[in-house]
Amino acid sequence: MQDRGPIVPRARSSDLAFGHLPGELLVYDQRNHRAHCLNDTAARIWQHCDGQTAIPVVAEWLAAEWQAPVDDAFVWTGLDQLARAGLLEDTIGPGHALPPSRREFLRRAGVTAAGLALPLILTMVPGSTALAASCRGAGKPCSASAQCCSGLCSGGVCVGGGVAPLGGPSRRR
Amino acid sequence: MDILYSLRVGVPGSGPNGQRFNLLEGTRKVARATTVDALGAVFATDLELTMAATTSRRLFVHAGVVGWRGRAIVLPGRSFSGKTTLVLALVRAGARYYSDDFALLDAGGRVHPYTREPSVRPHGSDTGVRVPLTALGGRVGRKPLPVGLVLISEYQPDAAWQPEPLSPGAGALALLAHTVAARTQPAIALTTLSAAVIQATVLQGPRGDAESVATTILSHIT
């Protein structure tokens, strides 16, 4: 298979409106009239998607900013949610599957490193007053691991600790 | 002139079912009726929504609002969600009435009074009856207030009051869902709502009888 080089995600920049809160970023997508609330982690990952920087380098930048170990898998978790929310250009399609090694790492690591909140995106769907989270927290029902913030669905329930609560701000210890 | 409403009157007997009085906004047909009076309420509502969707000076959010201890309690919700019932219960518990229909936000996120008479639907009726403000005992707000609490709640019979806290961002999204100008002015909406929720508590959960939870709701603002 031909090597197409590293993936360099690019954040969308057009047809978007913003609102800023401490630790949260509000984004209104004028293409589909959906609104999103990104926690600090998701917002930082998104802001580093400049279309030129490979994922390992993004992880290094974030590790330096947060003074905490951040690996590719953590960044991939955010990118997957950003893609599902339609906030990336077509560098990564929605539902892009994590490589098995990274999924395994998430399962072993139990989700977060050094107390970092997982990237979390709440989405308001047009015509609905219900907020939908990009992933499900610990204890929530699931049918596939990709649905869980932890990356692990076991026995029909999302498992894993250190998950940011639904709608809650991200926190660093 | 930005908006022009017109009343077109047909000759007696004209129009479907004798509805010869036609209300138009520009070329848009708003409503028709057999009498002018019947168009009055429709005109008021349509004008209200048109203003809400087009003005940039204030952000209109479908919500009940009361004032308590210098802060606004904002109750976003669609029609039939129990906003008015809860607003009136909070007023009877000591809060000041600001609105049962729209939260009027300025660019700084403060809520201004929109003191139209609250509309109460008699049990089993879809039509509201306006309650005079004087019936509220004079507890009507006059000053703009910062938002202290955003309560996302709908009436459910026998529901236990156990709301969950949400982040300010989640609160802003919930308000955006009820913002009239969300699609037409999203940038203004997000900026205004961000200013509104930045220091607010946001709670979400069903509620039972309004009278039984009113005092507890007010206790969230100290």
Coordinates of C-alpha atoms in Angstrom, one line a residue:
Chain A
M1 CA 0.0 0.0 0.0
Q2 CA 1.4 3.4 -0.9
D3 CA 2.5 5.5 2.0
R4 CA 0.8 8.9 1.7
G5 CA 2.8 10.4 4.5
P6 CA 1.7 11.6 8.0
I7 CA -1.9 12.8 8.6
V8 CA -1.9 16.5 9.1
P9 CA -5.4 17.5 10.4
R10 CA -6.8 20.9 9.4
A11 CA -9.4 22.8 11.4
R12 CA -12.3 24.3 9.5
S13 CA -12.2 28.1 9.5
S14 CA -15.1 29.1 7.2
D15 CA -18.8 29.5 8.0
L16 CA -18.2 29.3 11.7
A17 CA -19.1 31.7 14.5
F18 CA -17.6 31.6 18.0
G19 CA -18.3 32.3 21.6
H20 CA -15.6 32.2 24.3
L21 CA -15.9 31.1 27.9
P22 CA -13.2 30.2 30.4
G23 CA -12.2 26.6 29.6
E24 CA -14.8 26.2 26.8
L25 CA -15.3 27.2 23.2
L26 CA -18.6 27.7 21.6
V27 CA -18.8 27.1 17.8
Y28 CA -21.8 27.6 15.6
D29 CA -21.6 25.9 12.2
Q30 CA -23.5 28.0 9.7
R31 CA -23.5 25.1 7.2
N32 CA -25.8 22.8 9.2
H33 CA -26.8 25.2 12.0
R34 CA -25.4 22.9 14.7
A35 CA -23.7 24.4 17.7
H36 CA -21.0 22.8 19.7
C37 CA -19.4 23.4 23.0
L38 CA -15.8 22.2 23.1
N39 CA -14.1 21.7 26.5
D40 CA -10.6 23.1 26.9
T41 CA -8.9 19.9 25.8
A42 CA -10.9 19.6 22.6
A43 CA -10.5 23.2 21.9
R44 CA -6.7 23.0 22.3
I45 CA -6.4 20.1 20.0
W46 CA -8.6 21.8 17.4
Q47 CA -6.6 25.0 17.6
H48 CA -3.4 23.0 16.8
C49 CA -4.9 21.5 13.6
D50 CA -3.2 23.9 11.2
G51 CA -3.0 21.5 8.2
Q52 CA 0.8 21.4 8.4
T53 CA 1.5 19.7 11.7
A54 CA 1.5 15.9 12.1
I55 CA -0.2 14.4 15.0
P56 CA 2.9 13.4 17.0
V57 CA 4.0 17.0 16.9
V58 CA 0.6 18.2 18.1
A59 CA 1.0 15.7 21.0
E60 CA 4.4 17.2 21.8
W61 CA 3.0 20.7 21.7
L62 CA 0.2 19.8 24.0
A63 CA 2.4 18.0 26.4
A64 CA 4.6 21.1 26.7
E65 CA 1.6 23.3 27.2
W66 CA 0.0 21.1 29.8
Q67 CA 3.3 19.9 31.4
A68 CA 1.9 16.4 31.2
P69 CA 2.5 13.4 29.1
V70 CA 0.3 13.4 26.0
D71 CA 0.6 10.8 23.3
D72 CA -0.9 10.3 19.8
A73 CA -3.8 8.3 21.1
F74 CA -5.0 11.1 23.2
V75 CA -4.9 13.5 20.2
W76 CA -6.6 10.9 18.1
T77 CA -9.5 10.8 20.6
G78 CA -10.0 14.5 20.1
L79 CA -9.6 14.4 16.4
D80 CA -12.2 11.7 16.1
Q81 CA -14.7 13.8 17.9
L82 CA -13.8 16.9 16.0
A83 CA -14.3 15.0 12.7
R84 CA -17.7 13.7 13.9
A85 CA -18.7 17.3 14.7
G86 CA -17.7 18.4 11.2
L87 CA -15.0 20.8 12.5
L88 CA -12.2 19.4 10.5
E89 CA -11.5 19.7 6.8
D90 CA -11.5 16.4 5.0
T91 CA -8.1 15.3 6.1
I92 CA -9.8 12.8 8.5
G93 CA -13.2 11.5 7.8
P94 CA -15.9 11.1 10.5
G95 CA -15.6 7.9 12.4
H96 CA -12.0 7.4 11.5
A97 CA -11.0 4.3 13.4
L98 CA -8.1 4.3 15.8
P99 CA -5.3 2.0 14.9
P100 CA -5.6 -1.1 17.0
S101 CA -2.4 -0.3 18.9
R102 CA -3.8 3.0 20.0
R103 CA -7.1 1.6 21.0
E104 CA -5.3 -1.0 23.0
F105 CA -3.3 1.7 24.7
L106 CA -6.4 3.5 25.7
R107 CA -7.8 0.4 27.2
R108 CA -4.7 -0.3 29.2
A109 CA -4.1 3.3 30.2
G110 CA -7.6 3.8 31.5
V111 CA -8.1 6.9 29.5
T112 CA -6.4 10.0 30.8
A113 CA -2.8 10.9 31.6
A114 CA -1.9 12.9 34.6
G115 CA -5.5 14.0 35.2
L116 CA -6.1 15.6 31.9
A117 CA -9.8 15.8 31.0
L118 CA -10.7 13.9 27.9
P119 CA -11.7 16.0 24.9
L120 CA -15.4 16.4 25.0
I121 CA -17.8 18.1 22.6
L122 CA -21.4 18.8 23.3
T123 CA -23.6 19.4 20.3
M124 CA -26.9 21.1 19.9
V125 CA -28.9 19.6 17.0
P126 CA -31.2 21.9 15.1
G127 CA -34.8 21.5 16.1
S128 CA -33.9 19.8 19.3
T129 CA -33.3 21.1 22.7
A130 CA -31.3 18.1 23.7
L131 CA -27.6 18.3 24.0
A132 CA -25.6 15.4 22.6
A133 CA -22.2 14.6 23.9
S134 CA -19.5 13.4 21.5
C135 CA -18.8 10.5 23.7
R136 CA -20.3 8.8 26.7
G137 CA -18.9 8.9 30.2
A138 CA -18.2 6.1 32.6
G139 CA -21.3 4.2 33.6
K140 CA -23.3 5.2 30.5
P141 CA -24.8 2.5 28.3
C142 CA -23.0 1.6 25.1
S143 CA -22.9 -0.9 22.3
A144 CA -19.5 -0.2 20.9
S145 CA -16.2 1.0 22.4
A146 CA -16.1 4.0 20.0
Q147 CA -19.1 5.4 21.8
C148 CA -17.2 5.8 25.1
C149 CA -15.0 8.6 26.2
S150 CA -12.7 5.9 27.6
G151 CA -12.6 4.0 24.4
L152 CA -13.8 0.9 26.1
C153 CA -17.3 -0.5 26.2
S154 CA -17.6 -3.5 28.5
G155 CA -20.7 -5.4 29.4
G156 CA -22.8 -2.7 27.7
V157 CA -21.4 0.0 29.9
C158 CA -18.7 2.6 29.3
V159 CA -15.8 2.0 31.7
G160 CA -12.8 4.1 32.6
G161 CA -12.0 6.8 35.2
G162 CA -11.0 10.4 34.9
V163 CA -13.6 11.2 32.4
A164 CA -14.9 14.8 32.2
P165 CA -18.5 14.9 33.2
L166 CA -21.2 15.5 30.6
G167 CA -21.2 19.2 30.1
G168 CA -18.6 19.8 32.8
P169 CA -15.5 22.0 32.2
S170 CA -12.2 20.3 31.8
R171 CA -9.9 20.3 34.8
R172 CA -6.3 19.8 35.3
R173 CA -4.9 18.6 38.6
Chain B
M1 CA -38.4 51.7 6.9
D2 CA -37.4 48.1 7.5
I3 CA -40.7 46.3 8.1
L4 CA -44.2 47.2 6.8
Y5 CA -47.3 45.5 7.9
S6 CA -50.5 45.9 5.9
L7 CA -54.1 45.2 6.5
R8 CA -56.0 44.3 3.3
V9 CA -59.7 44.3 3.5
G10 CA -61.9 42.5 1.0
V11 CA -65.5 43.3 0.2
P12 CA -68.1 41.7 2.5
G13 CA -68.4 38.0 1.7
S14 CA -65.0 37.7 0.0
G15 CA -62.2 35.4 1.1
P16 CA -62.4 31.7 2.2
N17 CA -65.1 31.3 4.9
G18 CA -65.7 35.0 4.9
Q19 CA -62.1 35.8 6.1
R20 CA -61.8 39.0 4.3
F21 CA -59.3 40.7 6.6
N22 CA -55.8 39.9 5.5
L23 CA -52.6 40.8 7.5
L24 CA -49.4 41.0 5.4
E25 CA -45.8 41.7 6.3
G26 CA -44.4 43.0 3.1
T27 CA -45.6 40.4 0.6
R28 CA -45.7 37.7 3.2
K29 CA -49.2 36.6 4.1
V30 CA -49.4 36.4 7.9
A31 CA -53.0 35.6 8.6
R32 CA -56.6 36.1 7.6
A33 CA -59.7 36.4 9.7
T34 CA -63.3 37.4 9.6
T35 CA -62.8 40.4 11.9
V36 CA -60.0 42.9 12.5
D37 CA -59.9 42.1 16.2
A38 CA -59.1 38.5 15.5
L39 CA -55.9 39.6 13.8
G40 CA -54.8 41.8 16.7
A41 CA -53.1 39.0 18.7
V42 CA -51.6 37.5 15.6
F43 CA -50.2 40.8 14.6
A44 CA -48.7 41.3 18.0
T45 CA -47.0 37.9 18.0
D46 CA -45.7 38.2 14.5
L47 CA -44.3 41.6 15.2
E48 CA -42.7 40.3 18.3
L49 CA -41.0 37.4 16.5
T50 CA -40.0 39.6 13.6
M51 CA -38.3 42.1 16.0
A52 CA -36.7 39.2 17.9
A53 CA -35.2 37.8 14.7
T54 CA -33.9 41.0 13.2
T55 CA -32.8 43.3 16.0
S56 CA -29.2 43.4 16.9
R57 CA -29.6 45.5 20.0
R58 CA -31.2 42.8 22.1
L59 CA -31.1 39.0 21.9
F60 CA -34.5 37.4 22.4
V61 CA -34.5 34.0 24.0
H62 CA -37.7 32.1 24.6
A63 CA -37.6 31.9 28.3
G64 CA -39.3 32.9 31.5
V65 CA -37.3 35.3 33.7
V66 CA -37.5 36.4 37.3
G67 CA -35.2 38.5 39.4
W68 CA -34.0 37.4 42.8
R69 CA -31.3 39.1 45.0
G70 CA -30.0 41.1 42.2
R71 CA -29.7 38.3 39.7
A72 CA -31.9 36.9 37.0
I73 CA -33.1 33.3 36.9
V74 CA -33.6 32.3 33.3
L75 CA -35.9 29.5 32.4
P76 CA -35.5 28.6 28.7
G77 CA -38.3 26.5 27.2
R78 CA -40.7 26.1 24.4
S79 CA -44.4 26.6 24.6
F80 CA -46.3 24.2 26.9
S81 CA -43.1 23.5 28.9
G82 CA -44.5 25.1 32.0
K83 CA -42.5 28.3 32.0
T84 CA -45.3 30.6 33.0
T85 CA -46.5 28.4 35.7
L86 CA -43.0 28.3 37.2
V87 CA -42.4 32.0 36.7
L88 CA -45.6 32.8 38.6
A89 CA -44.7 30.4 41.4
L90 CA -41.4 32.0 41.8
V91 CA -43.0 35.4 41.9
R92 CA -45.4 34.2 44.6
A93 CA -42.3 32.9 46.5
G94 CA -40.8 36.4 46.4
A95 CA -39.1 36.9 43.1
R96 CA -39.7 39.8 40.8
Y97 CA -41.4 39.2 37.5
Y98 CA -39.4 40.0 34.4
S99 CA -41.1 37.9 31.7
D100 CA -42.9 34.7 31.0
D101 CA -42.0 34.6 27.3
F102 CA -38.7 36.2 26.4
A103 CA -35.4 36.8 28.1
L104 CA -34.2 40.1 26.6
L105 CA -30.4 40.1 26.7
D106 CA -28.1 43.0 26.0
A107 CA -24.5 42.7 24.6
G108 CA -23.2 42.5 28.2
G109 CA -25.4 39.5 28.9
R110 CA -27.7 41.3 31.3
V111 CA -31.4 40.5 31.2
H112 CA -33.9 43.4 30.7
P113 CA -37.5 43.3 31.7
Y114 CA -40.0 42.3 29.1
T115 CA -43.0 42.9 31.2
R116 CA -45.9 41.9 29.0
E117 CA -48.7 40.5 30.9
P118 CA -48.1 36.8 31.5
S119 CA -50.3 34.4 29.6
V120 CA -51.9 31.6 31.6
R121 CA -53.5 28.6 29.9
P122 CA -56.5 27.3 31.8
H123 CA -56.3 23.6 32.4
G124 CA -57.0 21.7 29.2
S125 CA -56.9 24.8 27.0
D126 CA -54.4 25.7 24.4
T127 CA -55.3 29.3 24.5
G128 CA -53.7 31.7 27.1
V129 CA -55.4 34.3 29.1
R130 CA -53.4 37.4 30.0
V131 CA -53.0 38.1 33.7
P132 CA -52.7 41.8 34.7
L133 CA -49.4 42.7 36.1
T134 CA -51.2 44.3 39.0
A135 CA -52.3 40.8 40.0
L136 CA -48.6 40.0 40.7
G137 CA -48.7 42.2 43.7
G138 CA -46.3 44.8 42.3
R139 CA -43.4 42.6 42.2
V140 CA -42.3 43.5 38.7
G141 CA -38.6 44.0 37.8
R142 CA -37.4 47.3 36.3
K143 CA -33.7 47.0 36.2
P144 CA -31.4 44.9 33.9
L145 CA -29.8 42.1 35.9
P146 CA -26.9 39.7 35.4
V147 CA -27.8 36.1 35.0
G148 CA -27.4 34.1 38.2
L149 CA -29.1 30.9 37.3
V150 CA -30.1 29.1 34.1
L151 CA -32.6 26.4 34.8
I152 CA -33.3 23.9 32.1
S153 CA -36.4 22.1 33.3
E154 CA -39.7 20.9 32.1
Y155 CA -42.7 19.9 34.1
Q156 CA -43.1 16.1 34.7
P157 CA -45.8 14.9 37.1
D158 CA -44.3 13.6 40.3
A159 CA -40.8 14.3 39.2
A160 CA -38.2 14.5 42.0
W161 CA -36.2 17.8 42.1
Q162 CA -32.7 16.5 41.5
P163 CA -31.2 18.8 38.9
E164 CA -27.7 18.2 37.6
P165 CA -25.2 20.9 37.2
L166 CA -24.0 21.8 33.7
S167 CA -21.1 23.9 32.5
P168 CA -21.7 27.5 31.4
G169 CA -21.0 26.4 27.9
A170 CA -23.7 23.8 28.0
G171 CA -26.0 26.4 29.4
A172 CA -25.2 28.7 26.5
L173 CA -26.1 25.9 24.1
A174 CA -29.3 25.3 25.9
L175 CA -30.2 29.0 25.6
L176 CA -29.1 29.1 22.0
A177 CA -31.6 26.4 21.2
H178 CA -34.3 28.9 22.2
T179 CA -32.8 32.0 20.7
V180 CA -34.9 33.5 18.0
A181 CA -32.0 34.9 16.0
A182 CA -29.7 32.0 16.4
R183 CA -29.6 31.2 12.7
T184 CA -29.7 34.8 11.4
Q185 CA -27.2 36.3 13.8
P186 CA -25.2 33.4 15.3
A187 CA -22.1 35.5 16.1
I188 CA -24.1 38.0 18.1
A189 CA -26.0 35.2 19.7
L190 CA -22.9 33.3 20.9
T191 CA -21.2 36.5 22.1
T192 CA -24.2 37.6 24.0
L193 CA -25.0 34.2 25.5
S194 CA -21.3 33.7 26.6
A195 CA -21.5 37.0 28.4
A196 CA -24.8 35.9 30.0
V197 CA -23.7 32.6 31.4
I198 CA -20.1 33.3 32.4
Q199 CA -20.9 33.7 36.0
A200 CA -24.2 31.8 36.1
T201 CA -25.0 28.5 37.7
V202 CA -26.6 26.1 35.1
L203 CA -28.9 23.3 36.2
Q204 CA -30.9 20.8 34.3
G205 CA -33.6 18.3 35.3
P206 CA -37.3 17.7 35.4
R207 CA -39.5 19.3 38.0
G208 CA -42.8 18.5 39.6
D209 CA -45.3 20.9 41.0
A210 CA -44.0 24.5 40.6
E211 CA -45.1 25.7 44.0
S212 CA -43.2 22.9 45.7
V213 CA -39.9 23.7 44.0
A214 CA -40.0 27.4 43.8
T215 CA -38.3 28.1 47.2
T216 CA -35.7 25.6 46.5
I217 CA -34.9 27.1 43.1
L218 CA -34.5 30.5 44.7
S219 CA -32.1 29.1 47.2
H220 CA -29.6 28.5 44.4
I221 CA -28.9 32.2 44.4
T222 CA -27.4 33.3 47.7

